[in-house]
């Protein structure tokens, strides 16, 4: 049951993260810039999570764990998002998205080296299916070398974030970790907003888009990801997160009339097959572990 709950939590996280590009498009159409969006996203999320933390009577993390959580927010989240958003200026969105989704491979390698996690044949097959499916889902790829390198760097940073988070989540709750991560990321983006100038929402629609980004695309996915990460491990969590582009593509087709091409549907199908393979393998392993000898 613990593994199944972990799988469900990561699936919820991926689906919620998949709404970010949708809400972001509405926010940008309302005149906001990226720094203001990210400052409000993390700053308000941190305030909300602080209230939850106090209501639950949980203490703020201290010492080494606090330092690691601050690093996950101020360096991990900020570094990954900065590299990703900058890469889009030098390469197509499809190429950047595809290279970002190399992170399950990096997570698998780092997990094997640092966490001594066993990589099974099923996981390798699921990884390959997920990557190939993502390649078909994200669309045409082109761009300069600098853009590709930035996208790969974003994937590496996010991989390190997940590996560090695997250890940190053994010592804190998802609420404690999310509060510090949001606050540290919000502080960095607050400074960047001061430097670049703030562009707040101009209409109620803009504020509603920001509310969606904060609740649906930030608080829910980050909390569920961290909670699921602790239950099923970094490699499984990374692979299940490849559900995210499927949600984004489907929502874009529904809300904005984007074409849902057959090749995109095939890519989404391959990702779903990878997720099903991984889920079946995990539940089978759990059942074998719990079966008396």
mmCIF file of C-alpha atoms in Angstrom:
data_model
loop_
_atom_site.group_PDB
_atom_site.id
_atom_site.type_symbol
_atom_site.label_atom_id
_atom_site.label_comp_id
_atom_site.label_asym_id
_atom_site.label_seq_id
_atom_site.Cartn_x
_atom_site.Cartn_y
_atom_site.Cartn_z
ATOM 1 C CA UNK A 1 0.000 0.000 0.000
ATOM 2 C CA UNK A 2 2.875 2.379 0.781
ATOM 3 C CA UNK A 3 4.340 1.910 -2.716
ATOM 4 C CA UNK A 4 0.932 2.286 -4.365
ATOM 5 C CA UNK A 5 0.295 5.526 -2.471
ATOM 6 C CA UNK A 6 3.723 6.755 -3.569
ATOM 7 C CA UNK A 7 2.916 6.008 -7.221
ATOM 8 C CA UNK A 8 -0.430 7.828 -6.948
ATOM 9 C CA UNK A 9 1.232 10.838 -5.291
ATOM 10 C CA UNK A 10 3.830 11.145 -8.072
ATOM 11 C CA UNK A 11 1.109 10.784 -10.731
ATOM 12 C CA UNK A 12 -0.861 13.606 -9.073
ATOM 13 C CA UNK A 13 2.331 15.675 -8.941
ATOM 14 C CA UNK A 14 3.077 15.131 -12.637
ATOM 15 C CA UNK A 15 -0.489 15.977 -13.671
ATOM 16 C CA UNK A 16 -0.431 19.148 -11.556
ATOM 17 C CA UNK A 17 2.977 20.237 -12.876
ATOM 18 C CA UNK A 18 1.569 19.731 -16.368
ATOM 19 C CA UNK A 19 -0.807 22.668 -15.812
ATOM 20 C CA UNK A 20 2.042 25.175 -15.259
ATOM 21 C CA UNK A 21 2.547 25.987 -18.937
ATOM 22 C CA UNK A 22 -1.211 26.504 -19.340
ATOM 23 C CA UNK A 23 -1.608 28.894 -16.409
ATOM 24 C CA UNK A 24 1.677 30.534 -17.389
ATOM 25 C CA UNK A 25 0.353 31.369 -20.860
ATOM 26 C CA UNK A 26 -2.637 33.147 -19.307
ATOM 27 C CA UNK A 27 -0.339 35.019 -16.885
ATOM 28 C CA UNK A 28 1.996 36.206 -19.658
ATOM 29 C CA UNK A 29 -0.955 37.286 -21.781
ATOM 30 C CA UNK A 30 -1.950 39.526 -18.869
ATOM 31 C CA UNK A 31 1.356 41.407 -19.068
ATOM 32 C CA UNK A 32 3.383 39.642 -16.377
ATOM 33 C CA UNK A 33 7.077 38.827 -16.750
ATOM 34 C CA UNK A 34 8.803 35.615 -15.725
ATOM 35 C CA UNK A 35 10.495 37.019 -12.603
ATOM 36 C CA UNK A 36 7.266 38.408 -11.178
ATOM 37 C CA UNK A 37 5.400 35.176 -11.920
ATOM 38 C CA UNK A 38 8.044 33.085 -10.146
ATOM 39 C CA UNK A 39 8.329 35.524 -7.224
ATOM 40 C CA UNK A 40 4.573 35.419 -6.621
ATOM 41 C CA UNK A 41 4.526 31.679 -7.253
ATOM 42 C CA UNK A 42 7.064 30.814 -4.586
ATOM 43 C CA UNK A 43 6.555 33.755 -2.224
ATOM 44 C CA UNK A 44 2.821 33.248 -1.751
ATOM 45 C CA UNK A 45 3.255 29.453 -1.691
ATOM 46 C CA UNK A 46 5.812 29.854 1.123
ATOM 47 C CA UNK A 47 3.404 32.037 3.113
ATOM 48 C CA UNK A 48 0.599 29.504 2.680
ATOM 49 C CA UNK A 49 2.811 26.575 3.690
ATOM 50 C CA UNK A 50 4.088 28.489 6.734
ATOM 51 C CA UNK A 51 0.510 28.830 7.981
ATOM 52 C CA UNK A 52 -0.051 25.089 7.439
ATOM 53 C CA UNK A 53 3.205 24.339 9.260
ATOM 54 C CA UNK A 54 2.132 26.409 12.269
ATOM 55 C CA UNK A 55 -1.367 24.908 12.318
ATOM 56 C CA UNK A 56 0.168 21.419 12.289
ATOM 57 C CA UNK A 57 2.500 22.549 15.114
ATOM 58 C CA UNK A 58 5.547 21.366 13.196
ATOM 59 C CA UNK A 59 8.877 23.095 13.754
ATOM 60 C CA UNK A 60 11.078 24.590 11.056
ATOM 61 C CA UNK A 61 13.984 22.338 10.034
ATOM 62 C CA UNK A 62 17.367 23.156 11.540
ATOM 63 C CA UNK A 63 21.059 22.642 10.942
ATOM 64 C CA UNK A 64 22.269 20.560 8.031
ATOM 65 C CA UNK A 65 18.770 19.603 6.859
ATOM 66 C CA UNK A 66 17.759 23.283 6.755
ATOM 67 C CA UNK A 67 20.865 24.107 4.706
ATOM 68 C CA UNK A 68 20.101 21.303 2.251
ATOM 69 C CA UNK A 69 16.490 22.457 1.847
ATOM 70 C CA UNK A 70 17.610 26.048 1.239
ATOM 71 C CA UNK A 71 20.016 24.727 -1.384
ATOM 72 C CA UNK A 72 17.208 22.736 -3.014
ATOM 73 C CA UNK A 73 15.139 25.914 -3.330
ATOM 74 C CA UNK A 74 17.681 28.696 -3.914
ATOM 75 C CA UNK A 75 20.043 26.650 -6.087
ATOM 76 C CA UNK A 76 18.033 23.660 -7.322
ATOM 77 C CA UNK A 77 14.699 25.207 -8.254
ATOM 78 C CA UNK A 78 16.124 28.592 -9.233
ATOM 79 C CA UNK A 79 19.034 27.118 -11.194
ATOM 80 C CA UNK A 80 16.882 24.610 -13.041
ATOM 81 C CA UNK A 81 14.192 27.115 -13.978
ATOM 82 C CA UNK A 82 16.733 29.785 -15.004
ATOM 83 C CA UNK A 83 18.618 27.367 -17.275
ATOM 84 C CA UNK A 84 15.370 26.025 -18.727
ATOM 85 C CA UNK A 85 13.837 29.422 -19.459
ATOM 86 C CA UNK A 86 17.085 30.794 -20.877
ATOM 87 C CA UNK A 87 17.558 27.727 -23.086
ATOM 88 C CA UNK A 88 14.228 28.446 -24.781
ATOM 89 C CA UNK A 89 15.795 31.629 -26.191
ATOM 90 C CA UNK A 90 18.387 29.554 -28.077
ATOM 91 C CA UNK A 91 16.507 26.377 -28.997
ATOM 92 C CA UNK A 92 12.997 25.219 -29.808
ATOM 93 C CA UNK A 93 10.644 24.453 -26.941
ATOM 94 C CA UNK A 94 10.539 20.852 -28.171
ATOM 95 C CA UNK A 95 14.314 20.392 -27.960
ATOM 96 C CA UNK A 96 14.520 22.046 -24.553
ATOM 97 C CA UNK A 97 11.667 19.924 -23.176
ATOM 98 C CA UNK A 98 13.149 16.730 -24.590
ATOM 99 C CA UNK A 99 16.608 17.405 -23.126
ATOM 100 C CA UNK A 100 15.087 18.365 -19.774
ATOM 101 C CA UNK A 101 13.406 14.960 -19.697
ATOM 102 C CA UNK A 102 16.793 13.304 -19.782
ATOM 103 C CA UNK A 103 16.704 13.780 -16.024
ATOM 104 C CA UNK A 104 15.225 10.323 -15.291
ATOM 105 C CA UNK A 105 18.393 8.849 -16.850
ATOM 106 C CA UNK A 106 20.620 11.115 -14.774
ATOM 107 C CA UNK A 107 18.615 10.248 -11.648
ATOM 108 C CA UNK A 108 19.008 6.526 -12.366
ATOM 109 C CA UNK A 109 22.786 6.919 -12.751
ATOM 110 C CA UNK A 110 23.163 9.083 -9.630
ATOM 111 C CA UNK A 111 20.905 6.747 -7.619
ATOM 112 C CA UNK A 112 23.055 3.787 -8.565
ATOM 113 C CA UNK A 113 26.275 5.597 -7.615
ATOM 114 C CA UNK A 114 25.252 7.427 -4.450
ATOM 115 C CA UNK A 115 22.165 5.581 -3.160
ATOM 116 C CA UNK A 116 23.131 2.066 -4.333
ATOM 117 C CA UNK A 117 19.726 1.654 -5.965
ATOM 118 C CA UNK A 118 19.347 -1.403 -8.177
ATOM 119 C CA UNK A 119 18.412 -0.674 -11.801
ATOM 120 C CA UNK A 120 16.357 -3.588 -13.135
ATOM 121 C CA UNK A 121 15.713 -4.555 -16.746
ATOM 122 C CA UNK A 122 12.107 -3.349 -16.450
ATOM 123 C CA UNK A 123 13.309 0.068 -15.300
ATOM 124 C CA UNK A 124 15.693 0.333 -18.247
ATOM 125 C CA UNK A 125 12.907 -0.594 -20.697
ATOM 126 C CA UNK A 126 10.542 1.909 -19.017
ATOM 127 C CA UNK A 127 13.220 4.623 -19.186
ATOM 128 C CA UNK A 128 13.759 4.094 -22.905
ATOM 129 C CA UNK A 129 10.027 4.013 -23.651
ATOM 130 C CA UNK A 130 9.474 7.178 -21.604
ATOM 131 C CA UNK A 131 12.288 9.052 -23.364
ATOM 132 C CA UNK A 132 11.168 7.958 -26.841
ATOM 133 C CA UNK A 133 7.574 8.809 -25.980
ATOM 134 C CA UNK A 134 8.640 12.252 -24.765
ATOM 135 C CA UNK A 135 10.574 12.820 -27.998
ATOM 136 C CA UNK A 136 7.387 12.174 -29.983
ATOM 137 C CA UNK A 137 5.184 14.197 -27.632
ATOM 138 C CA UNK A 138 7.161 17.443 -27.453
ATOM 139 C CA UNK A 139 7.297 17.991 -31.216
ATOM 140 C CA UNK A 140 9.958 19.390 -33.567
ATOM 141 C CA UNK A 141 13.468 19.910 -32.200
ATOM 142 C CA UNK A 142 16.038 22.433 -33.377
ATOM 143 C CA UNK A 143 18.341 25.075 -31.971
ATOM 144 C CA UNK A 144 21.824 26.240 -31.106
ATOM 145 C CA UNK A 145 24.360 24.248 -29.093
ATOM 146 C CA UNK A 146 24.247 26.726 -26.203
ATOM 147 C CA UNK A 147 20.516 26.129 -25.845
ATOM 148 C CA UNK A 148 20.994 22.369 -25.802
ATOM 149 C CA UNK A 149 23.759 22.625 -23.187
ATOM 150 C CA UNK A 150 21.598 24.830 -20.968
ATOM 151 C CA UNK A 151 18.695 22.370 -21.210
ATOM 152 C CA UNK A 152 20.980 19.464 -20.281
ATOM 153 C CA UNK A 153 22.337 21.513 -17.369
ATOM 154 C CA UNK A 154 18.759 22.096 -16.202
ATOM 155 C CA UNK A 155 18.183 18.324 -16.295
ATOM 156 C CA UNK A 156 21.353 17.670 -14.270
ATOM 157 C CA UNK A 157 20.433 20.298 -11.667
ATOM 158 C CA UNK A 158 16.951 18.803 -11.275
ATOM 159 C CA UNK A 159 18.463 15.318 -10.975
ATOM 160 C CA UNK A 160 20.700 16.476 -8.128
ATOM 161 C CA UNK A 161 17.658 18.143 -6.530
ATOM 162 C CA UNK A 162 15.841 14.787 -6.534
ATOM 163 C CA UNK A 163 18.819 12.850 -5.150
ATOM 164 C CA UNK A 164 19.342 15.361 -2.326
ATOM 165 C CA UNK A 165 15.604 15.350 -1.661
ATOM 166 C CA UNK A 166 15.599 11.558 -1.299
ATOM 167 C CA UNK A 167 17.891 11.827 1.724
ATOM 168 C CA UNK A 168 16.320 14.978 3.167
ATOM 169 C CA UNK A 169 12.806 13.511 3.139
ATOM 170 C CA UNK A 170 13.936 10.848 5.624
ATOM 171 C CA UNK A 171 14.247 13.595 8.246
ATOM 172 C CA UNK A 172 11.389 16.035 7.544
ATOM 173 C CA UNK A 173 7.771 16.041 6.419
ATOM 174 C CA UNK A 174 6.598 17.225 3.011
ATOM 175 C CA UNK A 175 5.137 20.350 4.657
ATOM 176 C CA UNK A 176 8.419 21.244 6.392
ATOM 177 C CA UNK A 177 10.502 20.710 3.268
ATOM 178 C CA UNK A 178 8.093 22.516 0.928
ATOM 179 C CA UNK A 179 7.939 25.565 3.217
ATOM 180 C CA UNK A 180 11.700 26.075 3.211
ATOM 181 C CA UNK A 181 12.109 25.285 -0.503
ATOM 182 C CA UNK A 182 9.383 27.760 -1.486
ATOM 183 C CA UNK A 183 10.736 30.467 0.828
ATOM 184 C CA UNK A 184 14.327 30.192 -0.419
ATOM 185 C CA UNK A 185 13.278 30.140 -4.088
ATOM 186 C CA UNK A 186 10.893 33.048 -3.457
ATOM 187 C CA UNK A 187 13.657 35.101 -1.833
ATOM 188 C CA UNK A 188 15.933 34.689 -4.864
ATOM 189 C CA UNK A 189 13.189 35.543 -7.332
ATOM 190 C CA UNK A 190 12.180 38.494 -5.145
ATOM 191 C CA UNK A 191 15.654 39.975 -5.621
ATOM 192 C CA UNK A 192 15.532 39.270 -9.365
ATOM 193 C CA UNK A 193 12.126 40.990 -9.561
ATOM 194 C CA UNK A 194 13.535 44.083 -7.822
ATOM 195 C CA UNK A 195 16.389 44.208 -10.315
ATOM 196 C CA UNK A 196 14.291 43.592 -13.443
ATOM 197 C CA UNK A 197 11.115 45.380 -12.384
ATOM 198 C CA UNK A 198 7.782 43.952 -11.262
ATOM 199 C CA UNK A 199 4.883 43.370 -13.636
ATOM 200 C CA UNK A 200 1.874 42.325 -11.570
ATOM 201 C CA UNK A 201 -1.406 41.034 -13.042
ATOM 202 C CA UNK A 202 -3.473 43.768 -14.665
ATOM 203 C CA UNK A 203 -6.859 42.015 -14.510
ATOM 204 C CA UNK A 204 -8.808 39.536 -12.410
ATOM 205 C CA UNK A 205 -8.046 36.885 -15.034
ATOM 206 C CA UNK A 206 -4.336 37.416 -14.434
ATOM 207 C CA UNK A 207 -4.729 36.983 -10.686
ATOM 208 C CA UNK A 208 -6.820 33.846 -11.231
ATOM 209 C CA UNK A 209 -4.032 32.465 -13.426
ATOM 210 C CA UNK A 210 -1.539 33.214 -10.647
ATOM 211 C CA UNK A 211 -3.810 31.485 -8.135
ATOM 212 C CA UNK A 212 -3.808 28.426 -10.389
ATOM 213 C CA UNK A 213 -0.010 28.531 -10.644
ATOM 214 C CA UNK A 214 0.337 28.799 -6.862
ATOM 215 C CA UNK A 215 -2.139 26.105 -5.810
ATOM 216 C CA UNK A 216 -2.447 23.692 -8.733
ATOM 217 C CA UNK A 217 1.012 24.037 -10.307
ATOM 218 C CA UNK A 218 3.168 24.566 -7.203
ATOM 219 C CA UNK A 219 1.810 23.621 -3.782
ATOM 220 C CA UNK A 220 -0.005 20.434 -4.819
ATOM 221 C CA UNK A 221 2.709 19.014 -7.118
ATOM 222 C CA UNK A 222 5.696 19.845 -4.911
ATOM 223 C CA UNK A 223 4.131 18.479 -1.721
ATOM 224 C CA UNK A 224 2.905 15.309 -3.430
ATOM 225 C CA UNK A 225 6.228 14.809 -5.242
ATOM 226 C CA UNK A 226 8.263 15.056 -2.043
ATOM 227 C CA UNK A 227 5.834 12.749 -0.222
ATOM 228 C CA UNK A 228 5.896 10.241 -3.090
ATOM 229 C CA UNK A 229 9.677 10.485 -3.482
ATOM 230 C CA UNK A 230 10.151 9.251 0.054
ATOM 231 C CA UNK A 231 7.921 6.225 -0.656
ATOM 232 C CA UNK A 232 9.113 4.942 -4.041
ATOM 233 C CA UNK A 233 12.619 6.341 -4.504
ATOM 234 C CA UNK A 234 14.195 8.777 -6.965
ATOM 235 C CA UNK A 235 14.369 6.697 -10.155
ATOM 236 C CA UNK A 236 10.735 5.590 -10.020
ATOM 237 C CA UNK A 237 9.593 9.119 -9.145
ATOM 238 C CA UNK A 238 11.549 10.604 -12.045
ATOM 239 C CA UNK A 239 10.140 8.120 -14.562
ATOM 240 C CA UNK A 240 6.545 8.538 -13.403
ATOM 241 C CA UNK A 241 6.961 12.305 -13.752
ATOM 242 C CA UNK A 242 7.150 11.886 -17.528
ATOM 243 C CA UNK A 243 3.341 11.936 -17.387
ATOM 244 C CA UNK A 244 3.668 15.726 -17.156
ATOM 245 C CA UNK A 245 4.010 16.531 -20.902
ATOM 246 C CA UNK A 246 0.973 14.368 -21.700
ATOM 247 C CA UNK A 247 -1.173 16.518 -19.420
ATOM 248 C CA UNK A 248 0.250 19.729 -20.884
ATOM 249 C CA UNK A 249 -0.376 18.621 -24.476
ATOM 250 C CA UNK A 250 -3.942 17.474 -23.735
ATOM 251 C CA UNK A 251 -4.811 20.696 -21.898
ATOM 252 C CA UNK A 252 -3.300 22.828 -24.671
ATOM 253 C CA UNK A 253 -5.385 20.942 -27.249
ATOM 254 C CA UNK A 254 -8.544 21.391 -25.170
ATOM 255 C CA UNK A 255 -8.118 25.038 -24.103
ATOM 256 C CA UNK A 256 -6.126 26.598 -26.930
ATOM 257 C CA UNK A 257 -7.100 24.421 -29.861
ATOM 258 C CA UNK A 258 -3.553 23.115 -30.368
ATOM 259 C CA UNK A 259 -3.469 20.231 -32.859
ATOM 260 C CA UNK A 260 -3.263 16.776 -31.321
ATOM 261 C CA UNK A 261 -1.255 14.988 -34.002
ATOM 262 C CA UNK A 262 -1.171 11.173 -34.262
ATOM 263 C CA UNK A 263 2.583 11.147 -33.541
ATOM 264 C CA UNK A 264 1.943 13.063 -30.303
ATOM 265 C CA UNK A 265 -0.732 10.560 -29.304
ATOM 266 C CA UNK A 266 1.712 7.734 -30.033
ATOM 267 C CA UNK A 267 4.322 9.395 -27.832
ATOM 268 C CA UNK A 268 1.814 9.786 -25.031
ATOM 269 C CA UNK A 269 0.864 6.138 -25.396
ATOM 270 C CA UNK A 270 4.495 5.035 -25.051
ATOM 271 C CA UNK A 271 4.853 7.107 -21.875
ATOM 272 C CA UNK A 272 1.722 5.495 -20.460
ATOM 273 C CA UNK A 273 3.070 2.035 -21.318
ATOM 274 C CA UNK A 274 6.300 2.911 -19.488
ATOM 275 C CA UNK A 275 4.323 4.056 -16.457
ATOM 276 C CA UNK A 276 2.193 0.888 -16.452
ATOM 277 C CA UNK A 277 5.269 -1.353 -16.743
ATOM 278 C CA UNK A 278 6.964 0.436 -13.879
ATOM 279 C CA UNK A 279 3.854 0.422 -11.692
ATOM 280 C CA UNK A 280 3.222 -3.306 -12.252
ATOM 281 C CA UNK A 281 6.857 -4.109 -11.470
ATOM 282 C CA UNK A 282 6.805 -2.044 -8.284
ATOM 283 C CA UNK A 283 3.571 -3.589 -7.024
ATOM 284 C CA UNK A 284 4.850 -7.078 -7.877
ATOM 285 C CA UNK A 285 8.089 -6.471 -5.969
ATOM 286 C CA UNK A 286 6.127 -5.179 -3.009
ATOM 287 C CA UNK A 287 3.867 -8.216 -3.003
ATOM 288 C CA UNK A 288 6.871 -10.600 -3.195
ATOM 289 C CA UNK A 289 8.582 -8.756 -0.341
ATOM 290 C CA UNK A 290 5.500 -9.034 1.861
ATOM 291 C CA UNK A 291 4.844 -12.699 1.041
ATOM 292 C CA UNK A 292 6.156 -14.995 3.833
ATOM 293 C CA UNK A 293 8.932 -17.342 2.764
#
